[in-house]
Amino acid sequence: MSTIYWAGDSTVQFNGIMTFPQTGLGQVLSMYLKPEVTVENHAKNGRSTKSFIDQSRLAPIYDRISEGDFLFIQFGHNDEKKEDPERYTDPETEYRENLGKFINAARNKKAYPVLITPLERRNFEEDGHLREVSEHLPYVQAMKKTAEELSVPLVDLFTMSREKLEKAGPEETLEWYMHIPAGIYPYHPEGLDTDNTHLQYKGAVIYAGCIARGLKELGGIYADLLLDELSEKPYYGM
């Protein structure tokens, strides 16, 4: 069966005990997949499309990926950082060009690229509604244009995550993101109360469910990656 290779940032990466309880989407997606489907997670904290490529992190994926495999491409958070020239990309030029490099790498090896829009941050206004204008939006729009122009399937995690956040509200979603009380975890002794980007286990499972929903909606070979049981009843995160 196929392998899913995943290129992305900290919202996707595998976390060890030193960053616990932070959990990336790439750690938990396998819960929704058939046992014979494997995930090889190359995502890394702080990377943008530019720095991922510049640091030769695409090269080992290219060396290993083969015909019939999948390359999930999920970036945006760090491409936005204008203050950091090593990571920043203009959404309409370099960002789209870099997405094309990932897509070409997959297609050159007869693998299937899948674009995944960036996960929304937990940014609520005082009235309890999600902030209307997201800093992700230019990159979401650019990714959608790239998907259309290059005929690449796309999972719109950005839109689905905003829907989940709005429905659950500011209090419930504290458990999804890295809001950590002091004195609970040894590697966060002082706690965290402002991290609205990185996920705890519950949030990762919910948003991985959104990705599974997106794969199901794509149908065909993408839906075939999912557990058969998911076609019969709703699943966590949908």
mmCIF file of C-alpha atoms in Angstrom:
data_model
loop_
_atom_site.group_PDB
_atom_site.id
_atom_site.type_symbol
_atom_site.label_atom_id
_atom_site.label_comp_id
_atom_site.label_asym_id
_atom_site.label_seq_id
_atom_site.Cartn_x
_atom_site.Cartn_y
_atom_site.Cartn_z
ATOM 1 C CA MET A 1 0.000 0.000 0.000
ATOM 2 C CA SER A 2 1.022 3.629 -0.379
ATOM 3 C CA THR A 3 3.034 5.923 1.851
ATOM 4 C CA ILE A 4 1.989 9.480 2.620
ATOM 5 C CA TYR A 5 4.968 11.825 2.773
ATOM 6 C CA TRP A 6 4.184 15.051 4.579
ATOM 7 C CA ALA A 7 6.026 18.357 4.108
ATOM 8 C CA GLY A 8 4.973 21.078 6.521
ATOM 9 C CA ASP A 9 5.607 23.107 9.653
ATOM 10 C CA SER A 10 5.073 22.797 13.415
ATOM 11 C CA THR A 11 1.330 22.220 13.074
ATOM 12 C CA VAL A 12 2.203 18.952 11.325
ATOM 13 C CA GLN A 13 5.505 17.797 12.821
ATOM 14 C CA PHE A 14 6.046 14.802 15.085
ATOM 15 C CA ASN A 15 6.689 15.846 18.691
ATOM 16 C CA GLY A 16 8.726 14.019 21.298
ATOM 17 C CA ILE A 17 8.560 14.272 25.061
ATOM 18 C CA MET A 18 10.527 17.545 25.095
ATOM 19 C CA THR A 19 7.582 19.398 23.532
ATOM 20 C CA PHE A 20 4.762 17.367 25.117
ATOM 21 C CA PRO A 21 1.778 17.860 25.091
ATOM 22 C CA GLN A 22 2.207 19.534 21.697
ATOM 23 C CA THR A 23 0.894 17.235 18.966
ATOM 24 C CA GLY A 24 1.169 17.634 15.203
ATOM 25 C CA LEU A 25 -1.386 16.577 12.633
ATOM 26 C CA GLY A 26 1.143 14.177 11.164
ATOM 27 C CA GLN A 27 1.221 12.261 14.449
ATOM 28 C CA VAL A 28 -2.467 11.387 14.519
ATOM 29 C CA LEU A 29 -3.704 11.182 10.913
ATOM 30 C CA SER A 30 -2.923 7.444 10.935
ATOM 31 C CA MET A 31 -5.916 6.974 13.255
ATOM 32 C CA TYR A 32 -8.118 7.609 10.207
ATOM 33 C CA LEU A 33 -6.096 5.593 7.710
ATOM 34 C CA LYS A 34 -6.101 1.937 6.715
ATOM 35 C CA PRO A 35 -3.423 0.010 8.648
ATOM 36 C CA GLU A 36 -1.409 -0.628 5.507
ATOM 37 C CA VAL A 37 -1.076 3.119 4.768
ATOM 38 C CA THR A 38 2.012 4.609 6.370
ATOM 39 C CA VAL A 39 2.842 8.247 7.091
ATOM 40 C CA GLU A 40 6.414 9.503 6.768
ATOM 41 C CA ASN A 41 6.397 12.886 8.450
ATOM 42 C CA HIS A 42 9.083 15.323 7.277
ATOM 43 C CA ALA A 43 7.411 18.440 8.713
ATOM 44 C CA LYS A 44 9.585 20.637 10.904
ATOM 45 C CA ASN A 45 8.920 23.429 13.343
ATOM 46 C CA GLY A 46 9.300 26.941 11.941
ATOM 47 C CA ARG A 47 9.692 26.020 8.286
ATOM 48 C CA SER A 48 8.146 27.830 5.350
ATOM 49 C CA THR A 49 8.097 26.684 1.736
ATOM 50 C CA LYS A 50 11.304 28.679 1.281
ATOM 51 C CA SER A 51 13.285 27.478 4.292
ATOM 52 C CA PHE A 52 12.111 23.873 3.849
ATOM 53 C CA ILE A 53 13.551 23.853 0.336
ATOM 54 C CA ASP A 54 16.630 25.951 1.159
ATOM 55 C CA GLN A 55 17.543 23.566 3.978
ATOM 56 C CA SER A 56 17.344 20.594 1.572
ATOM 57 C CA ARG A 57 14.393 19.032 3.395
ATOM 58 C CA LEU A 58 12.602 18.279 0.136
ATOM 59 C CA ALA A 59 15.579 16.268 -1.150
ATOM 60 C CA PRO A 60 15.139 13.207 1.133
ATOM 61 C CA ILE A 61 11.441 13.102 0.271
ATOM 62 C CA TYR A 62 12.348 13.111 -3.420
ATOM 63 C CA ASP A 63 14.849 10.320 -2.850
ATOM 64 C CA ARG A 64 12.302 8.097 -1.084
ATOM 65 C CA ILE A 65 8.918 8.804 -2.636
ATOM 66 C CA SER A 66 7.845 6.465 -5.405
ATOM 67 C CA GLU A 67 5.050 5.736 -7.840
ATOM 68 C CA GLY A 68 1.645 5.585 -6.183
ATOM 69 C CA ASP A 69 2.727 7.406 -3.019
ATOM 70 C CA PHE A 70 1.286 10.738 -1.862
ATOM 71 C CA LEU A 71 2.932 14.046 -0.952
ATOM 72 C CA PHE A 72 0.883 16.211 1.421
ATOM 73 C CA ILE A 73 2.024 19.850 1.225
ATOM 74 C CA GLN A 74 0.918 22.139 4.064
ATOM 75 C CA PHE A 75 2.562 25.540 4.554
ATOM 76 C CA GLY A 76 1.573 29.127 5.250
ATOM 77 C CA HIS A 77 2.200 30.034 8.890
ATOM 78 C CA ASN A 78 5.872 30.849 8.444
ATOM 79 C CA ASP A 79 5.711 32.085 4.865
ATOM 80 C CA GLU A 80 3.806 35.064 6.350
ATOM 81 C CA LYS A 81 6.721 36.301 8.485
ATOM 82 C CA LYS A 82 7.891 39.468 6.710
ATOM 83 C CA GLU A 83 10.385 40.182 9.466
ATOM 84 C CA ASP A 84 12.347 37.025 8.574
ATOM 85 C CA PRO A 85 13.797 37.022 5.025
ATOM 86 C CA GLU A 86 14.939 33.420 5.404
ATOM 87 C CA ARG A 87 11.310 32.316 5.651
ATOM 88 C CA TYR A 88 9.075 34.986 4.155
ATOM 89 C CA THR A 89 7.556 34.490 0.708
ATOM 90 C CA ASP A 90 5.233 36.741 -1.226
ATOM 91 C CA PRO A 91 1.961 34.816 -1.568
ATOM 92 C CA GLU A 92 1.469 35.637 -5.253
ATOM 93 C CA THR A 93 5.001 34.964 -6.427
ATOM 94 C CA GLU A 94 7.579 32.972 -4.467
ATOM 95 C CA TYR A 95 5.043 31.065 -2.361
ATOM 96 C CA ARG A 96 3.243 29.803 -5.450
ATOM 97 C CA GLU A 97 6.532 29.059 -7.204
ATOM 98 C CA ASN A 98 7.674 26.996 -4.220
ATOM 99 C CA LEU A 99 4.404 25.070 -4.093
ATOM 100 C CA GLY A 100 5.060 24.227 -7.724
ATOM 101 C CA LYS A 101 8.446 22.767 -6.776
ATOM 102 C CA PHE A 102 6.816 20.408 -4.271
ATOM 103 C CA ILE A 103 4.177 19.431 -6.813
ATOM 104 C CA ASN A 104 6.764 18.769 -9.503
ATOM 105 C CA ALA A 105 8.864 16.680 -7.117
ATOM 106 C CA ALA A 106 5.886 14.376 -6.511
ATOM 107 C CA ARG A 107 4.834 14.178 -10.133
ATOM 108 C CA ASN A 108 8.367 13.503 -11.347
ATOM 109 C CA LYS A 109 8.284 10.327 -9.238
ATOM 110 C CA LYS A 110 4.715 9.462 -10.356
ATOM 111 C CA ALA A 111 3.372 10.215 -6.890
ATOM 112 C CA TYR A 112 0.253 12.233 -6.063
ATOM 113 C CA PRO A 113 0.613 15.753 -4.617
ATOM 114 C CA VAL A 114 -2.118 17.077 -2.309
ATOM 115 C CA LEU A 115 -2.235 20.717 -1.213
ATOM 116 C CA ILE A 116 -3.567 21.419 2.301
ATOM 117 C CA THR A 117 -4.392 25.000 3.275
ATOM 118 C CA PRO A 118 -2.898 26.205 6.591
ATOM 119 C CA LEU A 119 -4.663 25.524 9.865
ATOM 120 C CA GLU A 120 -6.367 28.590 11.327
ATOM 121 C CA ARG A 121 -5.117 30.085 14.564
ATOM 122 C CA ARG A 122 -7.327 30.372 17.634
ATOM 123 C CA ASN A 123 -7.894 34.116 17.418
ATOM 124 C CA PHE A 124 -11.192 35.158 18.995
ATOM 125 C CA GLU A 125 -12.527 38.698 19.402
ATOM 126 C CA GLU A 126 -13.969 39.954 22.693
ATOM 127 C CA ASP A 127 -17.487 39.150 21.463
ATOM 128 C CA GLY A 128 -16.571 35.454 21.215
ATOM 129 C CA HIS A 129 -16.466 35.317 17.424
ATOM 130 C CA LEU A 130 -13.414 34.319 15.441
ATOM 131 C CA ARG A 131 -11.388 37.201 14.012
ATOM 132 C CA GLU A 132 -12.908 37.932 10.623
ATOM 133 C CA VAL A 133 -9.713 38.766 8.753
ATOM 134 C CA SER A 134 -7.025 36.067 8.964
ATOM 135 C CA GLU A 135 -3.359 36.639 8.180
ATOM 136 C CA HIS A 136 -3.491 33.257 6.436
ATOM 137 C CA LEU A 137 -5.983 34.389 3.808
ATOM 138 C CA PRO A 138 -3.556 35.595 1.091
ATOM 139 C CA TYR A 139 -1.739 32.259 1.308
ATOM 140 C CA VAL A 140 -4.966 30.264 1.288
ATOM 141 C CA GLN A 141 -6.080 32.107 -1.834
ATOM 142 C CA ALA A 142 -2.688 31.623 -3.468
ATOM 143 C CA MET A 143 -2.713 27.901 -2.709
ATOM 144 C CA LYS A 144 -6.199 27.551 -4.166
ATOM 145 C CA LYS A 145 -5.105 29.322 -7.350
ATOM 146 C CA THR A 146 -2.096 27.022 -7.620
ATOM 147 C CA ALA A 147 -4.277 23.954 -7.107
ATOM 148 C CA GLU A 148 -6.648 25.072 -9.852
ATOM 149 C CA GLU A 149 -3.977 26.069 -12.350
ATOM 150 C CA LEU A 150 -1.892 22.915 -11.857
ATOM 151 C CA SER A 151 -4.856 20.551 -11.399
ATOM 152 C CA VAL A 152 -3.804 19.464 -7.919
ATOM 153 C CA PRO A 153 -6.368 18.172 -5.388
ATOM 154 C CA LEU A 154 -6.778 20.432 -2.382
ATOM 155 C CA VAL A 155 -8.008 19.898 1.174
ATOM 156 C CA ASP A 156 -9.253 23.199 2.598
ATOM 157 C CA LEU A 157 -8.224 22.748 6.221
ATOM 158 C CA PHE A 158 -8.283 26.533 6.707
ATOM 159 C CA THR A 159 -12.014 26.788 6.063
ATOM 160 C CA MET A 160 -12.874 23.621 7.968
ATOM 161 C CA SER A 161 -10.813 24.677 10.992
ATOM 162 C CA ARG A 162 -12.509 28.089 11.070
ATOM 163 C CA GLU A 163 -15.886 26.334 11.043
ATOM 164 C CA LYS A 164 -14.798 24.120 13.947
ATOM 165 C CA LEU A 165 -13.484 27.070 15.943
ATOM 166 C CA GLU A 166 -16.627 29.155 15.443
ATOM 167 C CA LYS A 167 -18.880 26.281 16.431
ATOM 168 C CA ALA A 168 -16.923 25.325 19.559
ATOM 169 C CA GLY A 169 -16.146 28.853 20.752
ATOM 170 C CA PRO A 170 -13.268 30.347 22.751
ATOM 171 C CA GLU A 171 -13.601 28.321 25.946
ATOM 172 C CA GLU A 172 -13.853 24.790 24.553
ATOM 173 C CA THR A 173 -11.020 25.379 22.092
ATOM 174 C CA LEU A 174 -8.563 26.183 24.870
ATOM 175 C CA GLU A 175 -8.152 22.398 25.141
ATOM 176 C CA TRP A 176 -7.318 22.141 21.435
ATOM 177 C CA TYR A 177 -4.362 24.526 21.450
ATOM 178 C CA MET A 178 -1.324 24.846 23.692
ATOM 179 C CA HIS A 179 -2.941 26.655 26.605
ATOM 180 C CA ILE A 180 -1.200 24.923 29.511
ATOM 181 C CA PRO A 181 -1.668 25.615 33.252
ATOM 182 C CA ALA A 182 1.490 26.178 35.277
ATOM 183 C CA GLY A 183 2.928 23.215 37.174
ATOM 184 C CA ILE A 184 1.368 20.483 35.009
ATOM 185 C CA TYR A 185 4.067 19.513 32.530
ATOM 186 C CA PRO A 186 7.810 19.468 33.342
ATOM 187 C CA TYR A 187 8.867 21.083 30.061
ATOM 188 C CA HIS A 188 6.383 23.942 30.486
ATOM 189 C CA PRO A 189 6.736 24.621 34.240
ATOM 190 C CA GLU A 190 5.385 28.163 34.006
ATOM 191 C CA GLY A 191 2.535 27.159 31.719
ATOM 192 C CA LEU A 192 1.390 28.719 28.454
ATOM 193 C CA ASP A 193 -1.642 30.912 27.934
ATOM 194 C CA THR A 194 -1.025 32.656 24.610
ATOM 195 C CA ASP A 195 -0.172 29.870 22.171
ATOM 196 C CA ASN A 196 -3.033 29.901 19.691
ATOM 197 C CA THR A 197 -1.089 28.177 16.915
ATOM 198 C CA HIS A 198 0.245 24.837 18.174
ATOM 199 C CA LEU A 199 -2.025 21.946 19.062
ATOM 200 C CA GLN A 200 -2.597 19.599 21.930
ATOM 201 C CA TYR A 201 -3.680 16.022 21.236
ATOM 202 C CA LYS A 202 -7.417 16.743 21.185
ATOM 203 C CA GLY A 203 -7.075 19.557 18.676
ATOM 204 C CA ALA A 204 -4.770 17.503 16.477
ATOM 205 C CA VAL A 205 -7.261 14.637 16.350
ATOM 206 C CA ILE A 206 -10.136 17.000 15.506
ATOM 207 C CA TYR A 207 -8.239 18.716 12.717
ATOM 208 C CA ALA A 208 -6.820 15.461 11.360
ATOM 209 C CA GLY A 209 -10.463 14.438 11.121
ATOM 210 C CA CYS A 210 -11.018 17.489 8.937
ATOM 211 C CA ILE A 211 -8.233 16.308 6.643
ATOM 212 C CA ALA A 212 -9.821 12.865 6.546
ATOM 213 C CA ARG A 213 -13.109 14.523 5.626
ATOM 214 C CA GLY A 214 -11.343 16.373 2.821
ATOM 215 C CA LEU A 215 -9.821 13.149 1.495
ATOM 216 C CA LYS A 216 -13.223 11.487 1.612
ATOM 217 C CA GLU A 217 -14.737 14.346 -0.383
ATOM 218 C CA LEU A 218 -11.968 14.086 -2.990
ATOM 219 C CA GLY A 219 -12.988 10.459 -3.510
ATOM 220 C CA GLY A 220 -11.139 7.866 -5.555
ATOM 221 C CA ILE A 221 -7.587 7.055 -4.525
ATOM 222 C CA TYR A 222 -7.717 9.697 -1.785
ATOM 223 C CA ALA A 223 -10.812 8.295 -0.090
ATOM 224 C CA ASP A 224 -9.311 4.810 -0.465
ATOM 225 C CA LEU A 225 -6.631 5.776 2.056
ATOM 226 C CA LEU A 226 -9.232 5.947 4.828
ATOM 227 C CA LEU A 227 -10.553 3.232 7.111
ATOM 228 C CA ASP A 228 -13.521 1.420 5.584
ATOM 229 C CA GLU A 229 -15.522 2.069 8.755
ATOM 230 C CA LEU A 230 -15.444 5.808 8.083
ATOM 231 C CA SER A 231 -17.771 5.383 5.120
ATOM 232 C CA GLU A 232 -20.458 3.939 7.398
ATOM 233 C CA LYS A 233 -20.646 6.375 10.312
ATOM 234 C CA PRO A 234 -19.460 9.848 11.334
ATOM 235 C CA TYR A 235 -16.014 10.136 12.842
ATOM 236 C CA TYR A 236 -14.267 12.415 15.297
ATOM 237 C CA GLY A 237 -13.517 15.815 13.851
ATOM 238 C CA MET A 238 -16.062 15.820 11.036
#
